[in-house]
Backbone as a ProteinNet text record, in pm:
[ID]
protein_1_A
[PRIMARY]
XXXXXXXXXXXXXXXXXXXXXXXXXXXXXXXXXXXXXXXXXXXXXXXXXXXXXXXXXXXXXXXXXXXXXXXXXXXXXXXXXXXXXXXXXXXXXXXXXXXXXXXXXXXXXXXXXXXXXXXXXXXXXXXXXXXXXXXXXXXXXXXXXXXXXXXXXXXXXXXXXXXXXXXXXXXXXXXXXXXXXXXXXXXXXXXXXXXXX
[TERTIARY]
-2562.4	-2585.8	-2570.1	-2529.2	-2520.9	-2661.9	-2681.5	-2814.9	-2806.9	-2917.5	-2927.9	-3058.1	-3050.4	-3171.2	-3174.6	-3284.7	-3303.1	-3414.3	-3379.9	-3479.8	-3583.2	-3704.3	-3814.4	-3816	-3735.6	-3727.5	-3594.8	-3569.5	-3446.2	-3457.4	-3578.1	-3603.8	-3549.7	-3558.4	-3513.9	-3596.9	-3716.1	-3802.3	-3752.9	-3657.6	-3601.1	-3509.3	-3530.9	-3444.6	-3327.2	-3237.5	-3119.1	-3160.9	-3108.8	-3137.2	-3262.6	-3354	-3473.5	-3434.3	-3511.8	-3477.2	-3601.3	-3580	-3677.2	-3602.8	-3677	-3613.8	-3702.2	-3639.1	-3709.2	-3633.3	-3710.1	-3650.2	-3702.1	-3614	-3647.8	-3608.7	-3706.9	-3681.9	-3629.3	-3516	-3457	-3423.5	-3395.8	-3358.5	-3240.9	-3162.3	-3057.6	-3125.1	-3047.5	-3105.2	-3174.5	-3133.3	-3197.3	-3313.1	-3347	-3461.2	-3427.5	-3299.2	-3262.2	-3295.4	-3372.7	-3415.2	-3309.6	-3314.3	-3231.9	-3307.3	-3269.7	-3332.8	-3226	-3253.3	-3166.7	-3240.3	-3177.4	-3239.6	-3163.2	-3238.1	-3181	-3234.3	-3144.7	-3183.4	-3130.3	-3218.1	-3178.7	-3192.9	-3084.7	-3082	-3082.5	-3165.5	-3179	-3059.4	-3036.3	-2936.6	-3006.4	-2938	-2997.3	-2986.1	-3100.6	-3104	-3121.5	-3026.5	-3027.9	-3155.5	-3207	-3323.6	-3283.1	-3380.4	-3361.3	-3426.1	-3344.2	-3393.3	-3404.8	-3517.3	-3542	-3618.4	-3671.1	-3747.8	-3665.9	-3692.2	-3631.7	-3493.6	-3395.6	-3260	-3178.2	-3232.7	-3164.7	-3268.8	-3247.6	-3335.9	-3252.8	-3295.1	-3231.2	-3337.6	-3306.1	-3400.3	-3323.4	-3388.6	-3328.3	-3352.2	-3248.2	-3261.7	-3363.5	-3426.8	-3524.3	-3481.6	-3571	-3536.6	-3561.1	-3594	-3616.5	-3556.4	-3523.4	-3470.4	-3566.7	-3513.1	-3594	-3626.8	-3742.5	-3776.4	-3804.4	-3729.8	-3749.7	-3803	-3889.9	-3948.8	-3931.5	-3922.6	-3913	-3956.4	-3961.7	-4001	-3906	-3851.8	-3774	-3862.3	-3836.3	-3905.8	-3801.6	-3842.6	-3754.4	-3836.1	-3778.2	-3836.6	-3742.2	-3796.7	-3711.1	-3781.7	-3719.1	-3784.4	-3791.4	-3703.7	-3706.5	-3735	-3787.2	-3835.1	-3956.4	-4021.8	-4136.6	-4089.2	-4156.9	-4122.4	-4139.2	-4062.6	-4073.5	-4052	-3954	-3919.4	-3775	-3755.4	-3624	-3587.9	-3461.3	-3414.7	-3429.1	-3520.2	-3545	-3417.4	-3397.4	-3274.2	-3294.6	-3221.2	-3210.5	-3062.5	-3023.7	-2883	-2869.9	-2787.4	-2767.9	-2634	-2638.8	-2517	-2513.6	-2402	-2389.1	-2497	-2533.7	-2627.7	-2773.7	-2801.2	-2939.9	-2955.2	-3079.2	-3113	-3198.1	-3156.4	-3226.3	-3292.2	-3420.5	-3494.5	-3558.1	-3533.7	-3593.8	-3685.5	-3809.8	-3905.9	-3895.5	-3949.5	-3940	-4012.2	-4107.5	-4180.6	-4116.3	-4000.5	-3930.2	-3953.4	-4044.8	-4066.4	-3948.3	-3896.3	-3785.4	-3808.1	-3741.6	-3750.3	-3611	-3579.6	-3456.5	-3494.7	-3448.7	-3473.8	-3340	-3328.2	-3203	-3174.7	-3046.6	-3006.9	-3007.7	-3018.3	-3024.9	-3093.5	-3110.9	-3172.8	-3072.4	-2943.3	-2836	-2840.3	-2880.4	-2883.5	-2745.2	-2640.7	-2505.2	-2464.6	-2543	-2513	-2551.6	-2458.5	-2488.1	-2546	-2583.4	-2644.4	-2550.9	-2600.6	-2522.1	-2437.8	-2412.5	-2338.3	-2427.8	-2365.4	-2443.1	-2381.5	-2466.5	-2421.4	-2491.7	-2423.8	-2477	-2449.4	-2547.4	-2530.2	-2575.7	-2502.7	-2540.5	-2559.3	-2663.5	-2699.6	-2707.2	-2635.2	-2636.9	-2753.8	-2837.8	-2953	-2950.3	-3031.2	-3038	-3182.1	-3210.7	-3338.8	-3332.3	-3443.4	-3452.1	-3353.6	-3310.9	-3215.9	-3070.5	-3049.1	-2913.1	-2860.8	-2941.9	-2897.2	-2878.7	-2759.2	-2735	-2783.7	-2812.7	-2845.5	-2802.5	-2786.8	-2746	-2851.8	-2894.9	-2986.1	-2904.4	-2909.5	-2831.9	-2925.6	-2901.8	-2980.5	-2888.2	-2932.4	-2853.7	-2935.4	-2875.1	-2939.9	-2860.8	-2932	-2869.3	-2899.8	-2798.1	-2814.4	-2892.9	-2958.5	-3026.6	-2977.4	-3011.9	-2972.3	-3065.3	-3007.4	-3082.7	-3055.7	-3160.5	-3145	-3070.6	-2980	-2909.3	-3004.5	-2969.7	-3041.1	-2953.4	-3003.3	-2925.9	-2977.5	-2885.2	-2920.6	-2815.2	-2816.8	-2720.4	-2782.7	-2701.3	-2744.9	-2819.8	-2944.4	-3024	-3101.3	-3095.9	-3160.4	-3083.8	-3062.9	-2999.6	-3065.8	-3074.7	-3130.2	-3029.8	-3009.3	-2917.4	-2972.3	-2940.5	-2982	-2881.4	-2932.7	-2843	-2759.9	-2642.7	-2552.4	-2516.6	-2414.6	-2373.9	-2276.9	-2252.8	-2163.9	-2225.6	-2187.1	-2240.9	-2210.1	-2311.4	-2297.8	-2227.7	-2159	-2109.5	-2162.4	-2238.2	-2292.9	-2224.1	-2203.8	-2139.9	-2224.4	-2217	-2288.5	-2225.9	-2273.1	-2224.3	-2342.8	-2342.3	-2441.4	-2379.5	-2462.4	-2418.6	-2506	-2449	-2528.9	-2493.9	-2595.9	-2579.2	-2633.7	-2550.1	-2587.3	-2537.2	-2629.7	-2590.4	-2508.9	-2520.7	-2446	-2346.9	-2313.8	-2208	-2137	-2026.1	-1952.3	-2034.2	-2045.1	-2117.1	-2051.4	-2134.9	-2087.4	-2014.2	-2067	-2011.1	-2116.3	-2075.5	-2168.7	-2110.2	-2194.4	-2150.2	-2117.2	-1990.9	-1949.7	-2023.8	-2059.4	-2137.2	-2117.1	-2127.1	-2134	-2257.3	-2346.7	-2474.4	-2484.2	-2495.4	-2503.5	-2648.7	-2697.4	-2834	-2828.4	-2944	-2949	-2902.2	-2934.5	-2904.6	-2770.7	-2698.1	-2568.9	-2524.1	-2409.5	-2348.3	-2333.6	-2380.5	-2374.3	-2272.3	-2182.8	-2080.7	-2086	-2091.5	-2090.6	-1966.3	-1891.3	-1773.5	-1813.5	-1730.2	-1760.6	-1752.7
-935	-1025.1	-962.2	-834.4	-768.1	-747	-776.6	-754.7	-678.7	-616.3	-536.2	-569.8	-583.2	-599.7	-483.9	-411.5	-301.3	-340.8	-357.7	-399.2	-290	-332.7	-238.3	-175.4	-230.1	-173.2	-215	-167.8	-204.2	-339.6	-393.4	-523.2	-529.9	-415.8	-414.5	-505.6	-538.5	-625.1	-769.1	-805	-939.7	-953.3	-1055.7	-1082.5	-1169.1	-1195.4	-1275.4	-1409.7	-1440.6	-1568.9	-1573.1	-1478.1	-1475.7	-1429.7	-1477.5	-1446.5	-1412.8	-1332.8	-1319.6	-1355.7	-1412	-1461.7	-1429.2	-1389.2	-1367.4	-1441.8	-1504.9	-1574.2	-1510.5	-1493.2	-1426.9	-1518.7	-1546.4	-1630.1	-1542.7	-1582.3	-1507.8	-1606.6	-1553.5	-1640.8	-1579.7	-1668.2	-1620.5	-1581.2	-1529.9	-1478.6	-1586.9	-1712.3	-1820.3	-1883.9	-1825.4	-1877.3	-1975.5	-2002.3	-2093.9	-2028.9	-2099.8	-2037.8	-2053.5	-1960.5	-1968.3	-1895.7	-1925.4	-1861.4	-1788.5	-1662.7	-1583.6	-1568.9	-1611.6	-1605.7	-1507	-1416.8	-1317	-1346.5	-1358.9	-1385.7	-1274.3	-1219.8	-1117.9	-1179.6	-1178.3	-1239.7	-1131.5	-1151.5	-1053.4	-1049.4	-933.2	-914.2	-846.8	-839.5	-774.1	-623.3	-555.9	-409.9	-372.6	-297.5	-266.2	-193.8	-231.3	-163	-23.8	64.1	195.8	189.8	201	187.9	325.9	350.3	478.3	450.4	555.8	541.2	582.2	517.8	555.6	491.7	550.9	495.9	557.4	656.9	716.3	768	738.7	790.9	830.5	941.3	990.3	1008.6	966.1	981.4	1017.3	1091.2	1127.2	1015.8	985.7	881.1	922.2	821	842.2	756.6	736.2	654.8	506.6	468.9	327.7	301.4	175.9	144.9	187.6	253.1	301.4	189.4	203.3	122.6	218.1	203.9	287	200	258.7	186.1	266.5	196.7	263.5	171.8	228	151.9	184.8	81.3	97.3	66.9	133.9	104.4	69	-13.4	-44.5	-41.8	17.4	17.3	-62.6	-165.9	-260.3	-304.9	-277.7	-309.7	-458.6	-538.2	-681.3	-768.6	-706.9	-781.4	-709.6	-774.1	-711.8	-593.9	-479.9	-363.1	-393.4	-320.2	-328.2	-469.6	-536.8	-672.4	-673	-726.1	-723.9	-861.6	-879.9	-1001.2	-981	-1055.4	-1040.4	-1069.5	-995	-1012	-965.3	-1026.9	-980.7	-965.8	-845.2	-813.8	-767	-837.2	-804.2	-733.1	-616.6	-539.5	-501.6	-442.9	-404	-305	-213.8	-108	-143.4	-259.6	-298.5	-399.1	-436.4	-537.6	-474.8	-497.8	-445.4	-561.6	-545.8	-649.7	-589.5	-652	-609.3	-718.9	-683	-777.3	-773.8	-876.3	-888.6	-776.3	-710.1	-600.5	-464.3	-460.8	-335	-270.1	-324	-269.7	-308.3	-209.9	-242.8	-188.2	-253.3	-215.7	-222.5	-122	-123.7	-115.3	-211.8	-212.6	-191.4	-79	-46.1	-144.5	-166.1	-261.5	-200.8	-68.1	-2.4	131.9	202.2	335.3	442.4	409.7	503.4	631.1	617.1	733.6	793.1	715.4	766.8	870.9	884.6	986.3	1123.5	1217.5	1353.6	1429.9	1553.1	1634.6	1641.9	1605.9	1613.5	1492	1406	1283.5	1186.7	1102.2	1012.4	873.3	775.8	644.3	618	546.2	523.3	379.5	321.1	188.6	194.6	127.2	117.6	-28.9	-55.4	-192.4	-205.5	-303.4	-328.9	-421.7	-379.1	-459.2	-470.8	-561.5	-577.1	-594.1	-541.1	-571.7	-715	-764.7	-905.7	-942.2	-842.5	-871.5	-852.8	-819.8	-804.3	-662.7	-565.6	-426.7	-384.9	-335.9	-303.7	-164.1	-149.2	-19	-21.4	95.7	107.7	184.3	128.4	197.1	238.7	367.3	420.2	471	425.3	465.6	543	662.3	746.6	777.7	756.1	790.5	904.8	1013.8	1134.8	1148.9	1184.7	1198.4	1321.8	1312	1425.1	1434.9	1543.5	1558	1477.1	1382.6	1308.7	1376.1	1423.6	1503.3	1425.8	1496.4	1437	1421.2	1330	1314.5	1377.4	1486.2	1560.8	1527.2	1498.1	1464.7	1524.8	1483	1533.2	1637.7	1734.5	1836.1	1948	1920.7	2020.8	2110.5	2083.5	2170	2158.1	2273.2	2273.2	2377.7	2347.4	2440.1	2455.3	2579.6	2604.1	2716.1	2710.7	2816.7	2930.4	3053.4	3167.8	3172.6	3233.5	3249.4	3396.9	3426.3	3566	3611	3523.1	3557.5	3502.7	3561.6	3509.2	3360.4	3287.3	3142.6	3108.9	2997.5	2936.8	2794.7	2764.6	2629.8	2565.4	2436.8	2362.9	2241	2202.2	2083.4	2028.6	1915.6	1851.9	1804.1	1840.7	1789.4	1675.4	1581.4	1474.4	1476.8	1432.2	1418.5	1286.9	1220.6	1099.1	1129.2	1111.8	1156.7	1054.3	997.1	891.9	944.9	1075.3	1125.7	1237.4	1251.6	1341.6	1278	1339.7	1289.5	1310.7	1207.2	1220.5	1326.3	1386.7	1484.2	1601.4	1646.8	1763.9	1873.9	1993.5	2105.2	2228.1	2324	2452.9	2540.9	2574.2	2656.4	2789.8	2837.2	2960.7	3028.5	3160.2	3240.3	3328.1	3315.6	3386.8	3473.5	3603.4	3697.9	3739.8	3722.3	3762.7	3853	3907	3996.8	3928.1	3800.1	3731.4	3658.3	3661.3	3595.4	3555.7	3495.2	3455.6	3303.9	3246.4	3100.7	3072.5	2979.2	2943.1	2792.9	2756.4	2615.4	2589.4	2487.7	2448	2347	2335.1	2244.3	2099.5
-4973.8	-4864.3	-4726.8	-4723.2	-4593.1	-4539	-4415.1	-4359.2	-4227.6	-4192.1	-4069.4	-3999	-3871.2	-3789.5	-3690.1	-3687.6	-3592.7	-3497.1	-3371.5	-3272.1	-3251.9	-3219.7	-3201.7	-3063	-2969.8	-2834.7	-2773.2	-2652	-2581.2	-2513	-2503.9	-2439.4	-2295.7	-2226.5	-2086.9	-1997.9	-2043.9	-1962.3	-1956	-2041.5	-2036.7	-1916.4	-1838.1	-1724	-1768.2	-1675.8	-1707.5	-1766.5	-1885.6	-1948.8	-2033.6	-2017.4	-2102.7	-2243.2	-2341.6	-2479.6	-2561.4	-2663	-2771.9	-2899.8	-2990.6	-3113	-3232	-3339	-3465.4	-3575	-3665.1	-3779.5	-3907.6	-4003.1	-4128.5	-4244.2	-4330	-4447.4	-4561.1	-4616.2	-4727.4	-4839.4	-4955.3	-5068.9	-5143.2	-5202.7	-5293	-5424.5	-5514.1	-5639	-5720	-5698.3	-5774.4	-5698.9	-5584.3	-5509.3	-5400.1	-5378.1	-5269.8	-5135.5	-5052.7	-4925.4	-4815.8	-4721.6	-4600.1	-4488.9	-4368.7	-4253	-4171.9	-4144.6	-4055.5	-3922.5	-3816.2	-3683.7	-3595.7	-3536	-3444.6	-3305	-3210.1	-3071.4	-2981.8	-2899	-2801	-2662.5	-2588.2	-2454.8	-2347.6	-2248.2	-2140.8	-2047.4	-1990.7	-1884.8	-1767	-1657.2	-1541.1	-1554.7	-1553.3	-1547.5	-1400.8	-1348.1	-1205.2	-1165.6	-1050.6	-995.5	-947.2	-939.3	-878	-740.5	-636.7	-499.5	-436.3	-372.3	-305.6	-176.1	-118.1	6.2	126.3	238.7	366.6	381.3	313.8	319.1	432.4	500.6	616.5	713.9	840.9	944.9	1065.3	1128.1	1249.6	1356.1	1478.4	1589	1715	1803.4	1931.4	2032	2111.3	2212.7	2317.5	2374.9	2481.3	2600	2693.2	2810.1	2787.9	2666.7	2633.6	2495.9	2465.8	2332.9	2222	2120.4	2008.6	1911.1	1847.4	1731	1615.8	1507.8	1389.3	1276.8	1195.2	1082.8	955.1	844.1	715.6	603.4	484	365.4	251.1	189.8	67.6	-51.9	-162	-287.1	-392.2	-486.5	-599.1	-727	-828.5	-962.3	-1050.8	-1114.3	-1186	-1313.1	-1427.5	-1554.4	-1580	-1515.7	-1543.9	-1421.5	-1316.1	-1200.1	-1142.8	-1050.3	-984.9	-901.7	-916.5	-836.4	-688	-606.1	-459.8	-407.7	-466.1	-422.3	-373.3	-252.3	-189.2	-136.1	-109	-43.1	107	168.3	311.9	390	497.4	575.3	718.2	809.2	947.7	978.3	1020.5	1045.1	1189.5	1266.2	1407.8	1424.2	1486.4	1513.6	1661.9	1705	1845.4	1888.5	1798.7	1835.8	1811.9	1752.1	1731.7	1619.7	1595.9	1495.5	1386.1	1261.8	1144.1	1071.7	1040.9	969.2	844.8	730	603.5	553.6	525.1	467.6	315.7	251.9	106.3	32.9	100.1	34.9	58.2	124.7	145.4	280.4	360.7	494.9	583.7	659	748	888.1	983.4	1124.1	1185.3	1265	1344.2	1490.8	1569.7	1713.9	1783.4	1853.9	1921.3	2034	2059.7	2162.8	2302.4	2311.3	2441.6	2424.9	2538.2	2533.4	2493.5	2494.5	2460.1	2543.9	2671.3	2759.7	2782.3	2756.8	2778.1	2674.6	2567.4	2466.5	2519.4	2511.7	2552.5	2433.6	2457.4	2352.4	2231.8	2114.8	1992.2	1961.4	2059.5	2030.8	1954.3	1872.2	1786.8	1782.1	1759.8	1714.5	1582	1494.6	1360.6	1319.1	1254.1	1194.8	1049.8	962.3	821.4	785.6	709.3	674.7	523.4	469.2	325.8	293.4	199.2	156.8	5.3	-47.9	-193.2	-237.4	-355.6	-419.1	-470.5	-521.8	-558.9	-669.9	-748	-856.5	-813.7	-685.1	-635.6	-634.2	-676.1	-671.2	-525.5	-489.2	-348.2	-310.2	-182.7	-125.3	20.5	77.9	217.7	294.4	406.1	497.6	619.4	653.1	765.2	873.5	994.9	1111.4	1204.9	1246.6	1336.3	1460.7	1577	1703.5	1765.3	1796.2	1848.4	1996.7	2072.7	2216.8	2256.2	2368.9	2431.4	2575.1	2641.5	2781.1	2869.6	2940.9	3041.9	3175.7	3238.8	3360.7	3468.9	3535.3	3648.6	3767	3856.6	3983.5	4090.8	4150	4249.6	4388.8	4476.7	4615.2	4707.2	4831.1	4928.6	5018.6	5058.1	5155	5083.7	5048.1	4976.9	5072.4	5200.8	5301	5432	5496.9	5629.3	5716.4	5843.1	5941.5	6054.7	6100	6211.2	6298.6	6424.3	6517.3	6512	6515.4	6512.3	6639.8	6624.9	6739	6750.4	6829.4	6844.8	6736.1	6639	6527.3	6398.3	6284	6157.8	6142.7	6101.1	6083.1	5951.5	5951.6	5827.9	5822.9	5718.7	5700	5580.3	5588.6	5479.9	5443	5319.5	5274.6	5147.5	5107.3	4984.7	4902.7	4777.1	4683.2	4603	4563.8	4474.4	4349.7	4239	4116.6	4049.6	4001.5	3922.2	3783.8	3681.6	3547.6	3445.8	3369.5	3275	3158.3	3127.9	3013.1	3048.3	3176.4	3220.4	3339.6	3379.7	3494.8	3621.3	3702.1	3829.1	3916.6	4003.2	4102.9	4038.7	3925.4	3857.2	3855.6	3895.3	3906.3	3838.7	3811.7	3761.1	3881.1	3894.1	4008.5	4006.9	4125.3	4132.5	4267	4265.6	4388.1	4376.5	4473.5	4468.9	4594.2	4573.9	4685.2	4704.8	4825.6	4860.6	4984.3	5020.2	5136.1	5263.9	5279.4	5405.1	5406.2	5295.8	5295.3	5156	5149	5022.3	5018.2	4908.5	4887.7	4778.8	4804.8	4706.9	4682.1	4554.1	4514.2	4431.1	4469.7	4392.5	4285	4184	4073.9	4117.8
[MASK]
+++++++++++++++++++++++++++++++++++++++++++++++++++++++++++++++++++++++++++++++++++++++++++++++++++++++++++++++++++++++++++++++++++++++++++++++++++++++++++++++++++++++++++++++++++++++++++++++++++++

């Protein structure tokens, strides 16, 4: 009376709660009939998520918009199906469409980032079956040129002694300290120029 049932496949295509059933008619030695029923119930097989799960971009003079596409392979759900979401964070807004297309819109131009400095946001998303994934967006700083003003030109009349001229430069810089310069002494035929930091 010991019996064995060997399934013909793994039935991964069955989703949660779906079933396949087989019934087998058997008899005892005297011909008395009985039915053995085997039921296989589906479980969730996690999707495999790939695609643009990380993006890095250099900051510009305007808020960045980054785009990407996630893919999902799922034996018991439709491929490339996601739970649509909009996630708002300090550094920007991330939107995921049900087909895996995503967009990140930065909240600012991030001009305050200097060369090599970064801000990063990570967003938790799920495929339609609940399989989680993380999309990470990184914005890298670049050098935003300073605006230099002040005494950039001077004219003086010669006298009977060597002249000394003085001036002040100013700098406005979104990603460095204002009014900061590289100290220098430059010797030329007509005189020596010295700039303090």
